Coordinates of C-alpha atoms in Angstrom, one line a residue:
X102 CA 0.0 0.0 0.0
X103 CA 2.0 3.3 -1.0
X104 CA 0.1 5.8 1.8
X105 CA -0.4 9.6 0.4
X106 CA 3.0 11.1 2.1
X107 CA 0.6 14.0 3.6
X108 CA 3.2 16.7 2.9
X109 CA 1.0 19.3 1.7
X110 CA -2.1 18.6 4.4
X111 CA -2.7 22.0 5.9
X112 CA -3.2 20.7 9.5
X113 CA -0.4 17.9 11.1
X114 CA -2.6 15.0 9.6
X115 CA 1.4 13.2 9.5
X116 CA 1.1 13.1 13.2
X117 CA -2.7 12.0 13.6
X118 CA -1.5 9.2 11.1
X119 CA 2.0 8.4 13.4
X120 CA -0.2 7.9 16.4
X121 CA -2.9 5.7 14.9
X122 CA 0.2 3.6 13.6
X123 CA 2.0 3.5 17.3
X124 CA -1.5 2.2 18.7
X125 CA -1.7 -0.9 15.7
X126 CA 2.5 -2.0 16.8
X127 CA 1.2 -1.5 20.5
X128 CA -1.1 -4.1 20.2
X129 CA 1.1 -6.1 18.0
X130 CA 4.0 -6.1 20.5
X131 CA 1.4 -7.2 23.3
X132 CA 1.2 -10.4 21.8
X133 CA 4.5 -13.3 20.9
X134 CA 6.2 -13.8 17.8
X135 CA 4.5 -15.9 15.2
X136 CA 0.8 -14.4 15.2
X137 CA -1.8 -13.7 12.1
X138 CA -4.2 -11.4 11.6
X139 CA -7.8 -11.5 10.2
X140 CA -9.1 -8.5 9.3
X141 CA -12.6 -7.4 7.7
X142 CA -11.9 -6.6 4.1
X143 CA -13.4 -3.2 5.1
X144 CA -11.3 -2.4 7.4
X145 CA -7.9 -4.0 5.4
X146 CA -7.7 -0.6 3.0
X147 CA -7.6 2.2 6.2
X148 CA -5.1 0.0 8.0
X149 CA -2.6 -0.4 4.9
X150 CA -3.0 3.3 4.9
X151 CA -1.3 3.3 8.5
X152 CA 0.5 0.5 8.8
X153 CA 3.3 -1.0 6.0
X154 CA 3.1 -4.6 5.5
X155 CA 6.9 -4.6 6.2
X156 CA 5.9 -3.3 9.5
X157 CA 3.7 -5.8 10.1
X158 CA 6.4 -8.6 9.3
X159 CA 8.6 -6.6 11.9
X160 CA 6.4 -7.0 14.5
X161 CA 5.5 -11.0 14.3
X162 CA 2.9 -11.0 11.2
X163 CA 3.5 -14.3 9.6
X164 CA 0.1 -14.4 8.2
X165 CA -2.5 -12.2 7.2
X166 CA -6.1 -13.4 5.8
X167 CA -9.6 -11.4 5.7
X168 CA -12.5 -12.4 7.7
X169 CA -15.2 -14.2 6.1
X170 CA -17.4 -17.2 7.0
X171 CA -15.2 -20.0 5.7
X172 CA -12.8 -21.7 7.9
X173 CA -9.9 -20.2 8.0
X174 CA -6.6 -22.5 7.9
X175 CA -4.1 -20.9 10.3
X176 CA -1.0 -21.9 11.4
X177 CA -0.2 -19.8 14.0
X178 CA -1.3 -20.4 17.6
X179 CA -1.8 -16.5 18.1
X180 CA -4.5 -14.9 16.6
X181 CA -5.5 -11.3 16.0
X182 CA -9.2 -10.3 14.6
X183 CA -9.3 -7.1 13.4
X184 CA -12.6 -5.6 12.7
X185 CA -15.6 -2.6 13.4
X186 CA -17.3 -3.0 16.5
X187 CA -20.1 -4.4 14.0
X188 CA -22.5 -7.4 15.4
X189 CA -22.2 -9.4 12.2
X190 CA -19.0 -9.1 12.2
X191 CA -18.6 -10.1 15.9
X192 CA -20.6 -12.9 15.6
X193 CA -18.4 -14.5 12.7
X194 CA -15.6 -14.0 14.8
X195 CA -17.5 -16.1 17.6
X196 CA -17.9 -18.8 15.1
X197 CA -14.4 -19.2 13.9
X198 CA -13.7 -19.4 17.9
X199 CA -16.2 -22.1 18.3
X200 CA -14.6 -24.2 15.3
X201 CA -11.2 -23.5 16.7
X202 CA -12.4 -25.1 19.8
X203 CA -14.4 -27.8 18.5
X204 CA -11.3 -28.4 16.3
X205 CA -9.4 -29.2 19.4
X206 CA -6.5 -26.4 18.1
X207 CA -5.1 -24.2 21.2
X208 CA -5.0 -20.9 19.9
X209 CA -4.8 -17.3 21.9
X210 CA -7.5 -15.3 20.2
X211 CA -7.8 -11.5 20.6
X212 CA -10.5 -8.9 18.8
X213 CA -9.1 -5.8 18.3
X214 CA -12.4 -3.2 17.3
X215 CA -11.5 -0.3 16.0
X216 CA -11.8 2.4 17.2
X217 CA -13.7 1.1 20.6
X218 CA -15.0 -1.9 22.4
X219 CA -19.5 -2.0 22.6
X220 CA -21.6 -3.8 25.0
X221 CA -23.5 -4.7 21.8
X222 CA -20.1 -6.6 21.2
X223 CA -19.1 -8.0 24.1
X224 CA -23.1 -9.3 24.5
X225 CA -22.4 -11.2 21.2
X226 CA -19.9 -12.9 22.4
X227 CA -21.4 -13.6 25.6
X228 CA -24.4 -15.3 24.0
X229 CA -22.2 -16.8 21.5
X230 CA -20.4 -19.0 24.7
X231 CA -17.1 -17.7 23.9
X232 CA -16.5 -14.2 26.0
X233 CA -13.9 -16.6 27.9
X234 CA -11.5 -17.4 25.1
X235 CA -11.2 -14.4 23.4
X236 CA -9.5 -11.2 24.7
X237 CA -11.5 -7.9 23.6
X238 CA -9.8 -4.4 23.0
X239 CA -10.1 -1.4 21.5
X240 CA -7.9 -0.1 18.8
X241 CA -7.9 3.8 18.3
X242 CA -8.0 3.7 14.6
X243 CA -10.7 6.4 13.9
X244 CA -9.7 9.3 11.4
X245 CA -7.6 7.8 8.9
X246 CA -6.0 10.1 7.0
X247 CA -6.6 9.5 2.8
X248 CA -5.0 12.2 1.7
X249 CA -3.7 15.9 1.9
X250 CA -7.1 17.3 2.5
X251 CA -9.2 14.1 3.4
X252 CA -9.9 12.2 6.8
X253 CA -12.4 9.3 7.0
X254 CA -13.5 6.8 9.4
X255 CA -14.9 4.4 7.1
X256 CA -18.4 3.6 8.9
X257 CA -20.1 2.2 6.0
X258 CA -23.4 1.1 8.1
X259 CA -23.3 5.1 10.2
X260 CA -25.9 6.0 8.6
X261 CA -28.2 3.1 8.4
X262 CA -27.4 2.1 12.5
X263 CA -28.4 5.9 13.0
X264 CA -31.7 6.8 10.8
X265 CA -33.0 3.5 10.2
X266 CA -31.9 2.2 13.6
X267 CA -32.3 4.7 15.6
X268 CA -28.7 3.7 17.0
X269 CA -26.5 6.7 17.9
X270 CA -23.6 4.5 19.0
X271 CA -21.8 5.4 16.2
X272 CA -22.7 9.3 16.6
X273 CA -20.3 8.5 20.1
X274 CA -17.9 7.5 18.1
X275 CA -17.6 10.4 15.6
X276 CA -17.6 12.6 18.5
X277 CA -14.5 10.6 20.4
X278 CA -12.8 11.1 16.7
X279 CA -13.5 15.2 17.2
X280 CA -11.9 14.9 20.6
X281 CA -9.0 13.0 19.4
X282 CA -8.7 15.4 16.6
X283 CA -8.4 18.7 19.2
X284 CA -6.2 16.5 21.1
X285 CA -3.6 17.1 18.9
X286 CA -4.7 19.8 16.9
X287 CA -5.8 21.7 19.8
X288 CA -9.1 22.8 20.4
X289 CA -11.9 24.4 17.7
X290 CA -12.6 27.8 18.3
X291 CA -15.9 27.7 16.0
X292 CA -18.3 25.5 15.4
X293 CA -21.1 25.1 13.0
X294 CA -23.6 22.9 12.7
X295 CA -27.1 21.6 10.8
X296 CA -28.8 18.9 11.9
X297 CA -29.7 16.9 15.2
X298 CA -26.7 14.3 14.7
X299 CA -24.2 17.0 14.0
X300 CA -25.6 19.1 17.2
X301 CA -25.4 15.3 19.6
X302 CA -22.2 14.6 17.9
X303 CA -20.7 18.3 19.3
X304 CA -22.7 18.3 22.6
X305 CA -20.7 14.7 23.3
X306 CA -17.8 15.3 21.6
X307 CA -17.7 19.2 23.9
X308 CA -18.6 17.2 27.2
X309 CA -15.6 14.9 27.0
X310 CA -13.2 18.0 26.0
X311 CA -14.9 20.0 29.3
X312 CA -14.1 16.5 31.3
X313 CA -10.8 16.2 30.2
X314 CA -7.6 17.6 31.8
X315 CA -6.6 20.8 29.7
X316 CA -3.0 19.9 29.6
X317 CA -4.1 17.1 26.9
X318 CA -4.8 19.7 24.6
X319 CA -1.9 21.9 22.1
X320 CA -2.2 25.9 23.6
X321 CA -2.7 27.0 19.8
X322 CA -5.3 25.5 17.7
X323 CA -4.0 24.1 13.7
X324 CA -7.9 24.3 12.6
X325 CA -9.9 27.7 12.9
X326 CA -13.5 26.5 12.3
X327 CA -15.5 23.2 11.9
X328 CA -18.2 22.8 10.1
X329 CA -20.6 19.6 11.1
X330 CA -23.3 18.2 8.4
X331 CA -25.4 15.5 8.5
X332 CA -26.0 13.2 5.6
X333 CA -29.7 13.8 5.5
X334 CA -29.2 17.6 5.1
X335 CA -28.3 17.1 1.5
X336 CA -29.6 13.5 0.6
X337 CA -29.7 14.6 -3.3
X338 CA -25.7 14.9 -4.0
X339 CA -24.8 11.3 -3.5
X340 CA -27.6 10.3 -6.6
X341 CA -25.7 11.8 -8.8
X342 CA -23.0 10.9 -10.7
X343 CA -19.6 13.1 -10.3
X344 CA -18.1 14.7 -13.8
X345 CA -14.8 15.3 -12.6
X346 CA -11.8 12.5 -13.1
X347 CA -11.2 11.1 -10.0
X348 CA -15.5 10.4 -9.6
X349 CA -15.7 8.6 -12.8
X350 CA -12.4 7.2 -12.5
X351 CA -14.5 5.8 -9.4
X352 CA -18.0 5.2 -11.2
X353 CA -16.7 3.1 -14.0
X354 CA -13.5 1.2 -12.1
X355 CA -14.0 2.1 -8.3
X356 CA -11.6 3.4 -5.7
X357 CA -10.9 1.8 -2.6
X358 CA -8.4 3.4 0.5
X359 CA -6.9 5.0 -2.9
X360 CA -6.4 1.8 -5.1
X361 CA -8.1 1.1 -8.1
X362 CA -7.9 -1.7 -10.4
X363 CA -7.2 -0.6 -13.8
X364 CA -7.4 -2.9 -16.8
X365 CA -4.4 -4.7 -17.0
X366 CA -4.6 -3.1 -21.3
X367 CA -4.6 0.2 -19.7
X368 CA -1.5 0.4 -17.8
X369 CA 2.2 1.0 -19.0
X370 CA 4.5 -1.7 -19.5
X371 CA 6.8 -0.4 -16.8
X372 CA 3.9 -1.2 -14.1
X373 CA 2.8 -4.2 -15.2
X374 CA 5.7 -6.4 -12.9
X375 CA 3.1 -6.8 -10.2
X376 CA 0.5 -8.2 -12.6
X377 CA 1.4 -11.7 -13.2
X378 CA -0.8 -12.2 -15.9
X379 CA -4.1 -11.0 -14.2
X380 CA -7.0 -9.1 -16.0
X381 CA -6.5 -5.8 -14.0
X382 CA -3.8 -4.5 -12.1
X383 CA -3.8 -2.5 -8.3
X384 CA -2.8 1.6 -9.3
X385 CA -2.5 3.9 -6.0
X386 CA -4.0 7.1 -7.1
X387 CA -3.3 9.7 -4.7
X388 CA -1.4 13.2 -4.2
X389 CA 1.9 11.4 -4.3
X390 CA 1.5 10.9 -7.9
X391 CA 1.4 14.8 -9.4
X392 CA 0.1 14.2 -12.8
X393 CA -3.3 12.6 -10.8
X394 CA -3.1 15.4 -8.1
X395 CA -3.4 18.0 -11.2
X396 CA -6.5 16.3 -12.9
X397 CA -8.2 14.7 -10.2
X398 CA -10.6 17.8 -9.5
X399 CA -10.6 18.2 -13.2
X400 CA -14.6 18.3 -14.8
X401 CA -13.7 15.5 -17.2
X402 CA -14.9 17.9 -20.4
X403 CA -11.2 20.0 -19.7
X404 CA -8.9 16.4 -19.0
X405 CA -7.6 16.2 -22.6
X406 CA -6.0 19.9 -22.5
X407 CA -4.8 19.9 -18.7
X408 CA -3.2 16.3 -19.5
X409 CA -1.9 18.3 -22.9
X410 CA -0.6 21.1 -20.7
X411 CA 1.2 19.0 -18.3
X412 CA 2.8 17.0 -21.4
X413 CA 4.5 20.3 -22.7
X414 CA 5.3 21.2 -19.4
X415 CA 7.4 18.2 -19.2
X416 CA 9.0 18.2 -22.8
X417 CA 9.9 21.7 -21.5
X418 CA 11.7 20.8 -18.9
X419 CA 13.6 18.3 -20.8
X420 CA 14.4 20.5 -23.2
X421 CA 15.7 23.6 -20.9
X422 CA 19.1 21.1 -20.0
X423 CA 20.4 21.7 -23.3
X424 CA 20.7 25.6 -22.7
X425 CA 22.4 25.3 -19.5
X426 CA 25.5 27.1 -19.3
X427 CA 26.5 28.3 -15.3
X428 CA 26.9 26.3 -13.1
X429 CA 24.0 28.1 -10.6
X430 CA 22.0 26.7 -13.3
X431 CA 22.8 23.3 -13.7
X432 CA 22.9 23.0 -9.6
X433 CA 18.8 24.4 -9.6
X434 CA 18.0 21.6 -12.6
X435 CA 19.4 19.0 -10.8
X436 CA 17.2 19.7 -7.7
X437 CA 14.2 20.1 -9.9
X438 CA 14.9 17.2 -11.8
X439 CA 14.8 15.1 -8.7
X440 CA 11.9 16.8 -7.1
X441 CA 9.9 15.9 -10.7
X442 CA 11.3 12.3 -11.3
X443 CA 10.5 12.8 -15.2
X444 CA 10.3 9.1 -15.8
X445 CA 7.9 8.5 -12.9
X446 CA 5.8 11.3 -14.5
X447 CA 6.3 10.2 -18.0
X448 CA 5.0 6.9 -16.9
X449 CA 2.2 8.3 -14.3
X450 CA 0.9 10.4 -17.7
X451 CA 0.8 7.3 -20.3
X452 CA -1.4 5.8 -17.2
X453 CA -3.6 8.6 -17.2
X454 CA -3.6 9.1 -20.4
X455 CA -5.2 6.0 -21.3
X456 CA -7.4 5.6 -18.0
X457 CA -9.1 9.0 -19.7
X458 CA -9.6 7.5 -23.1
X459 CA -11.2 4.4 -21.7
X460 CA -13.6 6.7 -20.0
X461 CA -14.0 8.8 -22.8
X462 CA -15.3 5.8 -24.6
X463 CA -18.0 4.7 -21.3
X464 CA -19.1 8.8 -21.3
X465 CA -20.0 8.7 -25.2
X466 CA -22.2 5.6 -25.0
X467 CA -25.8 6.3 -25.2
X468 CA -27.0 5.0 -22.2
X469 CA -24.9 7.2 -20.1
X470 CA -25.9 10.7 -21.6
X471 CA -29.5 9.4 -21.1
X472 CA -28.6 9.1 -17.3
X473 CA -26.9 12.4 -17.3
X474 CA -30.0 13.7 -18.5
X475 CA -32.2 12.0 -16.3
X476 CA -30.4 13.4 -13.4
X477 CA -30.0 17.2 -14.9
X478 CA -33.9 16.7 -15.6
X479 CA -34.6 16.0 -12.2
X480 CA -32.5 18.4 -10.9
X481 CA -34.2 21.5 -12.4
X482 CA -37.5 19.4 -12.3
X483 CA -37.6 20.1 -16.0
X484 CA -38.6 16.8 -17.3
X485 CA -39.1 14.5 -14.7
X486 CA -41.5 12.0 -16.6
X487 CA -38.2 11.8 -19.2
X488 CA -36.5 11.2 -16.2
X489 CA -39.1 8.4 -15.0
X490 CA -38.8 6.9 -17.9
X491 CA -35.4 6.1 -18.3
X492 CA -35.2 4.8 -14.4
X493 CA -38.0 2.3 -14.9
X494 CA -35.9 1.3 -18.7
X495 CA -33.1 0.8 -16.3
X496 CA -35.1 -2.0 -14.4
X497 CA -36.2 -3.3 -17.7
X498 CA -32.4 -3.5 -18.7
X499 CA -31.8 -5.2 -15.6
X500 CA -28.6 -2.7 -15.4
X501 CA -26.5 -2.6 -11.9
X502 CA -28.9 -2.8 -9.3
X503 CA -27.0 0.5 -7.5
X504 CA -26.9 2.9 -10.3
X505 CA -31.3 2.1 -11.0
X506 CA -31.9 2.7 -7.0
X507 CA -29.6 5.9 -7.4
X508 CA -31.9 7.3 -9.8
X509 CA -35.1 6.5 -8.4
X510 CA -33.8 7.7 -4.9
X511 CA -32.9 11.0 -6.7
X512 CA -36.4 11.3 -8.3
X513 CA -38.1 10.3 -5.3
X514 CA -36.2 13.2 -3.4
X515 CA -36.5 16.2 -6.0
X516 CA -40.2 15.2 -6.5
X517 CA -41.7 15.4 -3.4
X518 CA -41.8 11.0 -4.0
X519 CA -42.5 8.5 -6.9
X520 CA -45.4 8.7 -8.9
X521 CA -47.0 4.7 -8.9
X522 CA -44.9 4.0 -6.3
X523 CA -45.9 0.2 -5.5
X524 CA -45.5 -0.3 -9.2
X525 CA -41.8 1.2 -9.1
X526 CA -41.5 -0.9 -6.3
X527 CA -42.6 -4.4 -7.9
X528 CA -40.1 -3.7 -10.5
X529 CA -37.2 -3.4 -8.7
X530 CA -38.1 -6.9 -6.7
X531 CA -39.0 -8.7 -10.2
X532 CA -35.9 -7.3 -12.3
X533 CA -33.2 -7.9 -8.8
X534 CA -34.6 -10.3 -6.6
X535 CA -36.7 -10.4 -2.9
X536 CA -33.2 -10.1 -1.7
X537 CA -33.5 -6.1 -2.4
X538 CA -36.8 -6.3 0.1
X539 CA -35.1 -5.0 3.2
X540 CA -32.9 -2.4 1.3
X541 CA -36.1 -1.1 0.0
X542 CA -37.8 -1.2 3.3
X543 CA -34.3 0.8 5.0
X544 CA -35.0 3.7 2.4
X545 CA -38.8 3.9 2.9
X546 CA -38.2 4.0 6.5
X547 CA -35.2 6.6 5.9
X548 CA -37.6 8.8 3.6
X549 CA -35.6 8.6 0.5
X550 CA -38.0 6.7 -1.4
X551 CA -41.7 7.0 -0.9
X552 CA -44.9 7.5 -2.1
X553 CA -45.7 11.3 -3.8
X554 CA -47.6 12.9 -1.7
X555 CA -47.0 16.7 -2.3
X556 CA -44.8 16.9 0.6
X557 CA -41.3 18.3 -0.4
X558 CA -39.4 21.4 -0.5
X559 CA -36.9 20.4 -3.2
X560 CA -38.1 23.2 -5.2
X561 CA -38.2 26.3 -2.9
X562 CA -34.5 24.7 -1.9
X563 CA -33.2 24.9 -5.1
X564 CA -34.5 28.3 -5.9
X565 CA -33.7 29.9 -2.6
X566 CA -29.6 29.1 -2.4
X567 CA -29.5 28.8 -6.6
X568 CA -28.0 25.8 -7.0
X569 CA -28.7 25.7 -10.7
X570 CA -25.6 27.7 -12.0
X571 CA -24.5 28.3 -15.4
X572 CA -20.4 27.2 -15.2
X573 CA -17.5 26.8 -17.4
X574 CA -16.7 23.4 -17.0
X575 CA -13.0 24.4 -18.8
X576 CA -12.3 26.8 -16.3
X577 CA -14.5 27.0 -13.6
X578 CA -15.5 29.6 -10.9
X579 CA -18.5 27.8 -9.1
X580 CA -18.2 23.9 -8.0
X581 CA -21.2 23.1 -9.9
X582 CA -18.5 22.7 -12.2
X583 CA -18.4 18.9 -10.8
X584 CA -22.4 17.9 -11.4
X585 CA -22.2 19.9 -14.4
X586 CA -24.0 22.9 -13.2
X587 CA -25.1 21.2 -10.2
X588 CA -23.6 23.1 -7.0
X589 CA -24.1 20.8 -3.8
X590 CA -26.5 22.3 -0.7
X591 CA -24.2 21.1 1.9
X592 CA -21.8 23.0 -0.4
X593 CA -23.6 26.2 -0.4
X594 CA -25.3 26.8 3.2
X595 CA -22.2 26.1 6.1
X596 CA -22.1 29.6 6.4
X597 CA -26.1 29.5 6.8
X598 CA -26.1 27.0 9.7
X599 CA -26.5 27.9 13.2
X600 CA -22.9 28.6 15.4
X601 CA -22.7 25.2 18.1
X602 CA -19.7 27.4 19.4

């Protein structure tokens, strides 16, 4: 895993990344020589972001495998399980204990959950006969730094537990992140905030810092405001579908802790040692590599001329050498030259270059500037039977299952619900299966998709912060630049929301 190297992060994210890797070898030092380590696949990409796998090896690692329901054939006697503090993931550790057991093998089992031990957890294991055998901590692995200007904690289930559940255990742990973050950042002088989580999450988040000795905290603060959103403030941005490089980059191959899997056609010779003859090979797109840190913001209409620019700007560079003449000069080349690694960039532009013409090719097709369409039509509420129509040819399609809920969601959200809604609903279960029932059920109950009923503000919203824009996608002064003319609410309205300090 090559982590971002953070250089250019404008608070000490380094340092919040140094202690998160000093708690992981902690709890690999507490345990002998010799040991393996399960993880949950989700959990495998934020950790390889912290810890090297050479670090691992220093430290006693000998084998590594991701948790699933199988068995799971382990040598070593020590055993680490590395997960969320997620019941269904608890209860498949319980089970590989039991089989261990039943197995008649002796092995020292500990669950690490990251970032913090719940009763909800420990009553698993309880029920599950096995609280005796296995040793339960918490690892603080919360914030994980992805890149120069992005922290995440990777709580895929947040917010189902919280609007769907009604389970604010994970608000408690967002608000334990924002006190680890002031711990070493020092403390926020202003807060804002929309939205009941967002207001729990800095009431809990503010008793623990008032609680706390005031020595913990840095005298000068890195960060001069925060801003805290809730997801359901702006439900409508994650419909749609991003136009810049690095979100279709992510539509059409997906990104994962900053690794995508290219086609194996698409990348360079030079980069294909690692492939061994597989159909797609593991790229690390992040700031470390410049040509992606100059496109990925890019609105993908402007990609061919920025990746243009940055060619000539590298010819250019080549070609100043052969007018050097003093000796001051040659000394400044030479530092620039290894600053710029022109064969790592020559190489990290033939990447690019044909990443973008693969999606240049998926963006043409016909079916995609229907969707596009769809989406700007429901947006501005122009033509939202158009837009109707092309979901419910998506179920006829049987396309992915994720992009034809998208779309509905969306339509469902800008008009105040779905017209025949039960219909909408039977075609969904007949083109994907009764398996989609409960998803279904978890987005009725979270109000995404329902019924129209003439209930909605989507309209008024849209008007009253004008988020229809007319941009230059080439060279943009709005970020509706991304969606296309499209600017974000959650984008727009921070400065609206109601000081929490």
């Amino acid at each position: 895993m090559q982590a971002p190297s953070l250089t250019g992060a404008a608070v000490s994210l380094a340092t919040y990344r140094e202690h998160a890797k000093q708690g992981v070898i902690k709890m690999l030092k507490s345990m002998p020589q010799g040991k393996a380590i399960v993880v949950e696949k989700s959990l495998s990409g934020p950790l390889g972001l912290i810890v090297e796998p050479q670090t691992l090896r220093e430290h006693g690692v000998e084998e590594v495998s991701y948790l699933r329901e199988e068995g799971l054939n382990l040598k070593s006697a020590d055993v680490i399980f590395l997960c969320h503090p997620d019941v269904k993931a608890v209860r498949m550790v319980a089970s590989h204990v039991q089989r261990f057991k039943e197995a008649g093998q002796q092995k020292v089992v500990r669950l690490a959950l990251a970032p913090r031990v719940t009763p909800a957890c420990e009553r698993v294991l309880e029920e599950s006969g096995v609280y005796d055998d296995v040793t339960v901590i918490g690892l603080p692995v919360d914030l994980v730094p992805y890149d120069d200007d992005v922290m995440t904690m990777e709580m895929p289930n947040c917010f189902k537990d919280s609007i769907v559940s009604g389970d604010v255990g994970s608000v408690t742990t967002v608000a334990r992140s924002l006190f680890n973050l002031q711990a070493m950042c020092g403390i926020i002088p202003k807060v804002h905030g929309k939205g009941r989580l967002a207001r729990l999450a800095f009431e809990i988040s503010n008793r623990l810092i008032n609680e706390a000795d005031g020595s913990v905290f840095p005298s000068a603060c890195e960060i001069s405001s925060l801003v805290l959103i809730d997801r359901e403030v702006d439900l409508v941005t994650p419909m749609l579908t991003p136009l810049t490089y690095e979100g279709l980059v992510d539509e059409f191959l997906g990104i994962e802790s900053n690794v995508v899997d290219v086609p194996a056609e698409l990348v360079p010779d030079d980069r294909k040692k690692n492939a061994d003859g597989k159909s797609n090979v593991k790229m690390y797109m992040n700031s470390n590599d410049q040509v992606f840190a100059g496109i990925r913001d890019v609105n993908f209409a402007a990609l061919g001329q920025t990746l243009n620019q940055r060619a000539r700007m590298i010819k250019d560079f080549e070609a100043a050498r052969q007018n050097l003449n003093e000796i001051g000069e040659i000394k400044t080349y030479v530092k620039k030259l290894k600053d710029m690694n022109v064969p790592q960039e020559k190489s990290n532009m033939a990447l690019h270059t044909n990443v973008g013409e693969f999606l240049s090719k998926q963006v043409k097709e016909y079916f995609f500037s229907r969707r596009l369409a769809a989406e700007q039509g429901a947006l501005d509420g122009s033509s939202m039977d158009n837009a109707l129509e092309y979901a419910e040819d998506t179920l006829f399609r049987v396309d992915d299952p994720y992009d034809s809920l998208r779309l509905l969601c969306l339509l469902s959200l800008t008009g105040n619900g779905l017209k025949r809604f039960e219909d909408r609903r039977k075609d969904v279960l007949h083109a994907y299966g009764y398996e989609f029932l409960p998803g279904l059920y978890n987005l009725e109950k979270a109000g995404i998709l329902r019924k129209q009923d003439g209930r909605g503000n989507w309209g008024a919203i849209r008007k009253a912060f004008k988020l229809m824009v007319d941009v230059n996608e080439v060279d943009p002064n709005d970020p509706g630049y991304v969606f296309s003319g499209y600017c974000p609410v959650s984008y727009v309205t921070p400065f609206f929301f109601p000081l929490l300090l």
